[in-house]
CSV table of C-alpha atoms in Angstrom, one decimal:
chain,number,residue,atom,x,y,z
A,882,MET,CA,148.6,4.1,40.2
A,883,SER,CA,149.3,6.0,43.4
A,884,GLU,CA,147.0,8.8,44.4
A,885,THR,CA,148.5,12.2,45.5
A,886,THR,CA,146.8,14.8,47.5
A,887,GLY,CA,146.9,18.3,46.0
A,888,ALA,CA,148.1,21.3,47.9
A,889,SER,CA,145.7,23.5,49.8
A,890,TYR,CA,145.7,26.7,51.8
A,891,ALA,CA,145.3,24.5,55.0
A,892,SER,CA,148.3,22.3,54.1
A,893,ALA,CA,150.3,25.5,53.6
A,894,GLY,CA,149.5,26.4,57.2
A,895,VAL,CA,146.6,28.9,56.8
A,896,ASP,CA,143.4,28.0,58.7
A,897,ILE,CA,140.5,30.0,57.3
A,898,GLU,CA,138.0,28.4,59.7
A,899,ALA,CA,140.1,29.5,62.7
A,900,GLY,CA,140.2,33.0,61.3
A,901,ASP,CA,136.4,33.1,60.9
A,902,HIS,CA,136.0,31.8,64.5
A,903,ALA,CA,138.3,34.6,65.7
A,904,VAL,CA,136.1,37.2,64.0
A,905,GLU,CA,133.0,35.8,65.7
A,906,LEU,CA,134.7,35.9,69.1
A,907,MET,CA,135.9,39.5,68.7
A,908,LYS,CA,132.6,40.9,67.5
A,909,LYS,CA,131.2,41.6,71.0
A,910,TRP,CA,134.3,43.6,72.0
A,911,VAL,CA,134.4,45.6,68.8
A,912,LYS,CA,130.7,46.6,69.4
A,913,LYS,CA,131.8,48.2,72.7
A,914,ALA,CA,134.3,50.5,70.9
A,915,THR,CA,132.0,52.6,68.8
A,916,ARG,CA,130.7,56.2,68.3
A,917,PRO,CA,127.5,57.5,66.9
A,918,GLU,CA,129.2,58.3,63.6
A,919,VAL,CA,130.1,54.7,62.9
A,920,VAL,CA,128.0,53.2,60.0
A,921,GLY,CA,127.6,49.4,59.7
A,922,GLY,CA,129.3,46.7,61.6
A,923,LEU,CA,132.2,44.4,61.6
A,924,GLY,CA,132.7,42.2,58.6
A,925,GLY,CA,132.8,44.6,55.7
A,926,PHE,CA,135.8,45.3,53.5
A,927,ALA,CA,136.2,48.8,55.0
A,928,GLY,CA,135.0,50.6,58.1
A,929,LEU,CA,132.5,53.5,57.5
A,930,PHE,CA,132.4,56.7,59.5
A,931,ASP,CA,129.8,59.4,58.9
A,932,ALA,CA,131.9,62.5,57.9
A,933,SER,CA,128.8,64.8,58.1
A,934,ALA,CA,129.6,65.0,61.8
A,935,LEU,CA,132.6,67.2,60.7
A,936,LYS,CA,130.2,69.9,59.4
A,937,ARG,CA,130.2,71.6,62.8
A,938,TYR,CA,133.9,72.5,62.2
A,939,GLU,CA,134.7,75.7,60.3
A,940,ARG,CA,137.8,74.1,58.8
A,941,PRO,CA,138.3,70.5,60.0
A,942,LEU,CA,141.8,69.1,59.6
A,943,LEU,CA,142.2,65.4,59.7
A,944,ALA,CA,145.1,64.0,61.7
A,945,SER,CA,146.4,60.5,61.2
A,946,ALA,CA,149.0,58.3,63.0
A,947,THR,CA,150.2,54.7,63.0
A,948,ASP,CA,152.2,52.7,65.4
A,949,GLY,CA,152.8,49.3,67.0
A,950,VAL,CA,153.7,47.8,70.4
A,951,GLY,CA,157.2,46.8,69.6
A,952,THR,CA,159.0,43.9,71.4
A,953,LYS,CA,156.6,44.2,74.3
A,954,VAL,CA,154.5,41.6,72.4
A,955,ASP,CA,157.2,39.1,73.4
A,956,ILE,CA,156.4,39.8,77.1
A,957,ALA,CA,152.7,39.2,76.4
A,958,ARG,CA,153.5,36.0,74.5
A,959,ARG,CA,155.7,34.6,77.3
A,960,MET,CA,153.2,35.6,80.0
A,961,GLY,CA,150.3,34.2,78.1
A,962,VAL,CA,148.4,37.4,78.7
A,963,TYR,CA,147.0,38.9,75.5
A,964,ASP,CA,144.3,41.4,76.6
A,965,THR,CA,146.5,44.3,77.8
A,966,ILE,CA,148.7,45.1,74.9
A,967,GLY,CA,145.8,46.5,73.0
A,968,HIS,CA,145.8,49.4,75.5
A,969,ASP,CA,149.5,49.9,74.5
A,970,LEU,CA,148.6,50.0,70.8
A,971,VAL,CA,145.8,52.5,71.2
A,972,GLY,CA,147.8,54.7,73.5
A,973,MET,CA,150.7,54.8,71.1
A,974,VAL,CA,148.4,55.9,68.3
A,975,VAL,CA,145.8,58.2,69.8
A,976,ASP,CA,148.2,60.1,72.0
A,977,ASP,CA,150.2,61.0,68.9
A,978,LEU,CA,146.9,62.4,67.5
A,979,VAL,CA,146.0,64.5,70.5
A,980,VAL,CA,149.4,66.2,70.6
A,981,CYS,CA,148.2,68.6,67.9
A,982,GLY,CA,144.8,69.0,69.6
A,983,ALA,CA,143.0,66.4,67.5
A,984,GLU,CA,140.1,64.4,68.9
A,985,PRO,CA,140.6,60.7,68.0
A,986,LEU,CA,137.7,59.5,65.9
A,987,PHE,CA,138.5,55.9,64.9
A,988,MET,CA,141.2,53.3,64.6
A,989,THR,CA,141.9,50.2,62.6
A,990,ASP,CA,144.2,47.4,63.7
A,991,TYR,CA,146.4,44.8,62.0
A,992,ILE,CA,147.3,41.5,63.8
A,993,CYS,CA,149.9,39.3,62.2
A,994,VAL,CA,150.2,35.7,63.6
A,995,GLY,CA,152.1,32.6,62.8
A,996,LYS,CA,149.0,30.5,63.6
A,997,VAL,CA,145.5,31.7,64.3
A,998,HIS,CA,144.5,30.8,67.9
A,999,PRO,CA,141.0,32.3,67.9
A,1000,GLU,CA,140.7,32.9,71.6
A,1001,ARG,CA,144.1,34.6,71.6
A,1002,VAL,CA,143.3,36.9,68.7
A,1003,ALA,CA,140.0,37.8,70.3
A,1004,ALA,CA,141.8,38.6,73.6
A,1005,ILE,CA,144.1,41.0,71.7
A,1006,VAL,CA,141.2,42.7,70.0
A,1007,LYS,CA,139.4,42.9,73.4
A,1008,GLY,CA,142.3,45.0,74.7
A,1009,ILE,CA,142.3,47.2,71.6
A,1010,ALA,CA,138.6,47.8,72.0
A,1011,GLU,CA,138.9,48.6,75.7
A,1012,GLY,CA,141.7,51.0,74.8
A,1013,CYS,CA,139.5,52.7,72.2
A,1014,VAL,CA,136.8,53.2,74.8
A,1015,LEU,CA,139.3,54.8,77.2
A,1016,ALA,CA,140.4,57.1,74.3
A,1017,GLY,CA,136.9,58.0,73.2
A,1018,CYS,CA,137.3,56.6,69.7
A,1019,ALA,CA,135.8,53.8,67.6
A,1020,LEU,CA,137.4,50.6,66.4
A,1021,VAL,CA,135.9,50.4,62.9
A,1022,GLY,CA,137.8,47.5,61.5
A,1023,GLY,CA,141.0,45.5,61.2
A,1024,GLU,CA,142.8,42.6,59.7
A,1025,THR,CA,144.2,39.3,61.1
A,1026,ALA,CA,146.8,37.8,58.9
A,1027,GLU,CA,148.3,34.3,59.3
A,1028,HIS,CA,151.9,34.0,58.2
A,1029,PRO,CA,153.1,30.4,58.6
A,1030,GLY,CA,156.7,29.9,57.8
A,1031,LEU,CA,157.5,33.5,58.6
A,1032,LEU,CA,156.4,33.5,62.2
A,1033,GLY,CA,156.4,30.7,64.7
A,1034,ALA,CA,153.0,29.2,65.7
A,1035,ASP,CA,153.0,31.3,68.9
A,1036,GLU,CA,154.5,34.5,67.5
A,1037,PHE,CA,152.5,37.6,66.6
A,1038,ASP,CA,152.7,41.3,66.1
A,1039,VAL,CA,150.2,44.1,66.3
A,1040,ALA,CA,149.9,47.5,64.6
A,1041,GLY,CA,147.2,50.1,64.3
A,1042,ALA,CA,146.3,53.4,62.6
A,1043,GLY,CA,144.1,56.1,63.8
A,1044,THR,CA,142.3,59.3,62.5
A,1045,GLY,CA,141.4,62.4,64.4
A,1046,VAL,CA,140.1,65.8,63.7
A,1047,VAL,CA,141.0,69.3,64.9
A,1048,GLU,CA,139.8,72.8,64.0
A,1049,ALA,CA,142.4,74.5,61.9
A,1050,ASP,CA,142.7,77.5,64.1
A,1051,ARG,CA,143.1,75.4,67.2
A,1052,VAL,CA,146.0,73.3,66.1
A,1053,LEU,CA,148.6,73.1,68.9
A,1054,GLY,CA,152.3,73.1,68.4
A,1055,ALA,CA,155.6,75.0,68.4
A,1056,ASP,CA,154.2,78.2,66.9
A,1057,ARG,CA,152.1,78.8,70.0
A,1058,ILE,CA,154.9,78.4,72.6
A,1059,ARG,CA,156.2,81.6,74.1
A,1060,THR,CA,158.9,82.7,76.6
A,1061,GLY,CA,157.7,82.2,80.1
A,1062,ASP,CA,155.5,79.2,79.3
A,1063,VAL,CA,155.5,76.4,81.8
A,1064,VAL,CA,156.2,72.7,81.2
A,1065,ILE,CA,153.7,70.4,83.0
A,1066,ALA,CA,154.7,66.7,83.2
A,1067,MET,CA,152.1,63.9,83.5
A,1068,ALA,CA,153.2,60.7,85.1
A,1069,SER,CA,153.5,57.5,83.0
A,1070,SER,CA,152.1,54.2,84.2
A,1071,GLY,CA,155.5,52.6,83.8
A,1072,LEU,CA,157.6,51.7,80.8
A,1073,HIS,CA,154.6,52.1,78.4
A,1074,SER,CA,155.7,50.5,75.1
A,1075,ASN,CA,159.1,51.8,74.3
A,1076,GLY,CA,162.6,50.7,75.0
A,1077,TYR,CA,161.8,47.0,75.5
A,1078,SER,CA,164.7,45.9,73.4
A,1079,LEU,CA,167.0,47.4,76.0
A,1080,VAL,CA,164.9,46.3,78.9
A,1081,ARG,CA,164.7,42.7,77.7
A,1082,HIS,CA,168.5,42.7,77.0
A,1083,VAL,CA,169.3,43.9,80.5
A,1084,LEU,CA,166.8,41.9,82.5
A,1085,PHE,CA,166.8,38.6,80.6
A,1086,ASP,CA,170.1,38.4,78.8
A,1087,ARG,CA,172.4,40.2,81.3
A,1088,ALA,CA,170.7,39.7,84.7
A,1089,GLY,CA,169.1,36.3,83.9
A,1090,TRP,CA,165.8,37.3,85.6
A,1091,GLU,CA,162.6,35.3,84.9
A,1092,LEU,CA,159.2,36.8,84.4
A,1093,ASP,CA,157.8,35.1,87.5
A,1094,ARG,CA,160.5,36.6,89.8
A,1095,GLU,CA,159.0,38.6,92.7
A,1096,VAL,CA,160.6,42.0,92.8
A,1097,PRO,CA,160.0,43.8,96.1
A,1098,GLU,CA,160.7,47.2,94.6
A,1099,PHE,CA,157.8,46.6,92.2
A,1100,GLY,CA,155.5,45.0,94.7
A,1101,ARG,CA,154.7,42.3,92.1
A,1102,THR,CA,156.4,40.0,89.6
A,1103,LEU,CA,158.7,41.2,86.9
A,1104,GLY,CA,156.3,40.0,84.2
A,1105,GLU,CA,153.4,42.0,85.8
A,1106,GLU,CA,155.6,45.1,85.9
A,1107,LEU,CA,156.7,44.8,82.3
A,1108,LEU,CA,153.2,44.1,81.0
A,1109,GLU,CA,151.7,47.2,82.8
A,1110,PRO,CA,149.5,48.9,80.1
A,1111,THR,CA,150.4,52.2,78.6
A,1112,ARG,CA,148.4,55.1,80.1
A,1113,ILE,CA,146.1,56.6,77.5
A,1114,TYR,CA,146.0,60.4,77.9
A,1115,SER,CA,143.8,61.5,75.0
A,1116,LEU,CA,140.6,62.3,76.9
A,1117,ASP,CA,142.6,64.0,79.7
A,1118,CYS,CA,144.4,66.2,77.2
A,1119,LEU,CA,141.2,67.1,75.3
A,1120,ALA,CA,139.5,68.0,78.6
A,1121,LEU,CA,142.5,70.1,79.5
A,1122,THR,CA,142.2,72.1,76.3
A,1123,ARG,CA,138.6,72.9,77.2
A,1124,THR,CA,139.5,74.0,80.7
A,1125,ALA,CA,142.8,75.9,80.3
A,1126,GLU,CA,144.9,77.5,77.6
A,1127,VAL,CA,147.3,74.9,76.2
A,1128,HIS,CA,150.0,75.8,73.7
A,1129,ALA,CA,151.5,72.4,73.0
A,1130,PHE,CA,151.6,68.7,74.0
A,1131,SER,CA,154.4,66.2,73.7
A,1132,HIS,CA,153.9,62.5,73.8
A,1133,ILE,CA,156.9,60.9,75.5
A,1134,THR,CA,157.7,57.7,73.5
A,1135,GLY,CA,160.8,56.3,71.9
A,1136,GLY,CA,163.7,58.7,72.3
A,1137,GLY,CA,162.7,59.9,75.7
A,1138,LEU,CA,161.6,63.1,77.3
A,1139,ALA,CA,164.2,65.5,75.8
A,1140,ASN,CA,164.0,64.3,72.2
A,1141,ASN,CA,160.2,64.2,72.1
A,1142,LEU,CA,159.7,67.6,73.8
A,1143,ALA,CA,162.2,69.1,71.4
A,1144,ARG,CA,159.9,68.3,68.5
A,1145,VAL,CA,157.5,71.0,69.7
A,1146,ILE,CA,160.0,73.7,70.8
A,1147,PRO,CA,160.6,76.6,68.4
A,1148,ASP,CA,164.1,77.2,67.1
A,1149,HIS,CA,164.6,80.3,69.1
A,1150,LEU,CA,163.3,78.9,72.4
A,1151,ARG,CA,164.5,76.4,75.0
A,1152,ALA,CA,162.8,74.1,77.5
A,1153,THR,CA,164.5,73.5,80.8
A,1154,VAL,CA,163.2,70.5,82.7
A,1155,ASP,CA,164.2,69.9,86.3
A,1156,ARG,CA,164.7,66.2,87.2
A,1157,SER,CA,164.3,67.0,90.9
A,1158,THR,CA,160.6,67.6,90.4
A,1159,TRP,CA,159.8,63.9,90.3
A,1160,THR,CA,161.0,60.4,91.2
A,1161,PRO,CA,161.1,57.8,88.3
A,1162,GLY,CA,159.4,54.5,89.1
A,1163,ALA,CA,161.6,51.6,90.4
A,1164,VAL,CA,161.7,49.8,87.1
A,1165,PHE,CA,163.8,52.6,85.6
A,1166,ASP,CA,166.4,52.4,88.3
A,1167,THR,CA,166.4,48.7,88.1
A,1168,VAL,CA,167.1,48.6,84.4
A,1169,GLY,CA,169.8,51.2,84.8
A,1170,ARG,CA,171.5,49.5,87.8
A,1171,LEU,CA,171.4,45.9,86.5
A,1172,GLY,CA,172.6,46.9,83.0
A,1173,GLY,CA,175.1,49.5,84.1
A,1174,VAL,CA,173.2,51.8,81.8
A,1175,GLU,CA,174.3,55.5,82.1
A,1176,ARG,CA,171.6,58.0,82.9
A,1177,LEU,CA,171.8,59.8,79.6
A,1178,GLU,CA,171.3,56.5,77.7
A,1179,LEU,CA,168.3,55.6,79.9
A,1180,GLU,CA,166.8,59.0,79.2
A,1181,LYS,CA,167.3,58.6,75.4
A,1182,THR,CA,165.5,55.3,75.5
A,1183,LEU,CA,162.9,55.3,78.3
A,1184,ASN,CA,160.2,57.8,79.4
A,1185,MET,CA,161.6,57.9,83.0
A,1186,GLY,CA,158.2,58.3,84.5
A,1187,VAL,CA,156.8,61.0,82.2
A,1188,GLY,CA,154.3,59.9,79.6
A,1189,MET,CA,152.9,63.2,78.3
A,1190,VAL,CA,153.9,66.9,78.6
A,1191,ALA,CA,151.7,70.0,78.3
A,1192,VAL,CA,153.2,73.5,77.7
A,1193,VAL,CA,150.9,76.2,79.0
A,1194,PRO,CA,151.1,79.9,79.8
A,1195,GLN,CA,152.0,80.8,83.4
A,1196,GLU,CA,148.4,82.0,84.1
A,1197,SER,CA,147.0,78.6,83.2
A,1198,VAL,CA,149.2,76.5,85.5
A,1199,ASP,CA,146.9,76.3,88.5
A,1200,VAL,CA,143.8,75.6,86.5
A,1201,ALA,CA,145.6,73.0,84.4
A,1202,LEU,CA,147.0,71.1,87.5
A,1203,THR,CA,143.6,71.1,89.1
A,1204,ALA,CA,141.9,69.9,86.0
A,1205,LEU,CA,144.4,67.0,85.6
A,1206,ALA,CA,144.1,66.1,89.3
A,1207,ASP,CA,140.3,66.0,89.0
A,1208,ARG,CA,140.8,63.4,86.3
A,1209,GLY,CA,143.2,61.3,88.3
A,1210,VAL,CA,146.3,62.3,86.4
A,1211,ASP,CA,149.4,62.8,88.5
A,1212,ALA,CA,150.9,66.0,87.1
A,1213,TRP,CA,153.4,68.6,88.2
A,1214,VAL,CA,155.4,71.7,87.1
A,1215,ALA,CA,158.6,70.3,85.7
A,1216,GLY,CA,160.2,73.3,84.0
A,1217,GLY,CA,159.8,76.3,81.8
A,1218,ILE,CA,160.5,78.0,78.4
A,1219,THR,CA,163.2,80.6,77.9
A,1220,ASP,CA,165.0,82.2,75.0
A,1221,ARG,CA,167.5,79.8,73.6
A,1222,GLY,CA,170.3,82.4,73.4
A,1223,ASP,CA,173.7,80.8,72.7
A,1224,HIS,CA,172.4,77.3,73.7
A,1225,THR,CA,172.3,74.7,70.9
A,1226,GLU,CA,169.9,72.2,72.5
A,1227,ALA,CA,166.1,72.7,72.4
A,1228,VAL,CA,165.6,70.9,75.7
A,1229,ALA,CA,167.9,70.7,78.8
A,1230,LEU,CA,167.4,68.3,81.6
A,1231,THR,CA,168.9,69.7,84.8
A,1232,GLY,CA,169.5,68.5,88.4
A,1233,ASP,CA,169.1,65.0,89.8
A,1234,TYR,CA,166.0,62.9,90.2
A,1235,ALA,CA,164.2,63.2,93.6
A,1236,GLY,CA,164.5,60.3,95.9
């Protein structure tokens, strides 16, 4: 009689031991991304956060956000560099939280892989933990899932969720914005984590560029430019609210400057942003030129050099710009708020980019 071997989780493609090893490798990084309110350590079924810290609030409102990194993960995979996209993940989540004035408290992550490579997973978590440190929040837990048969052995995706808190009477947003307010733009570090489907299509499919191509306009290789981490603004924005009066923030992500700023503009008001107040980085011009992408299409897809916007009263402009400069944030007056009148759009981009 012939003997047969029964099926097992390992034979189905899931390596539990590799997953356990990945957890051990990531522990030292997670320990760096903590806050005093975190209770317990990595390895439980849920992360614990001491909510008694919220007693100092009169009426604490919890804010929550979730996001991913999108097809930028393909750049990381092809480059073999896994410890930067965690910054992108954290930035996408916490900077959505801070828009309403919320202080990010903690995050959790979800990493889905075709095959667990422990060192690779640990590198991803290292980047997430470093991003949490830059954002002032804790990484209280996460999940690594192995999906053989659905993802290739080197394929992966990442997502995360975050929670923040804001005093009810200090929530920022459209109801605070007034005629005469000023739009302050904060420079992005590059593409951030949006529009990579267009970028990849133009640079790889149409132009045939390789990631190791040296691009003089970038001063580095194409891959290094595309993998530049997203700037994390949360601590800068929170510091700004303590220094100057701020009426609203807008996180410039997918959809571009006009569409995201419109989300915080009241129905009766209009924001006008003057393109001539800044020069977008070379990568934006390169994508537009190589792909024959019209300016309006670029502006609907990419951040064009602006990663965050603050709307402040006129009397707060100088203080705000000084505060941001002191924190190393390149910021400038980009426009203002007027009555909408007969105009239908909430945001108008005018003029031509400088340079």
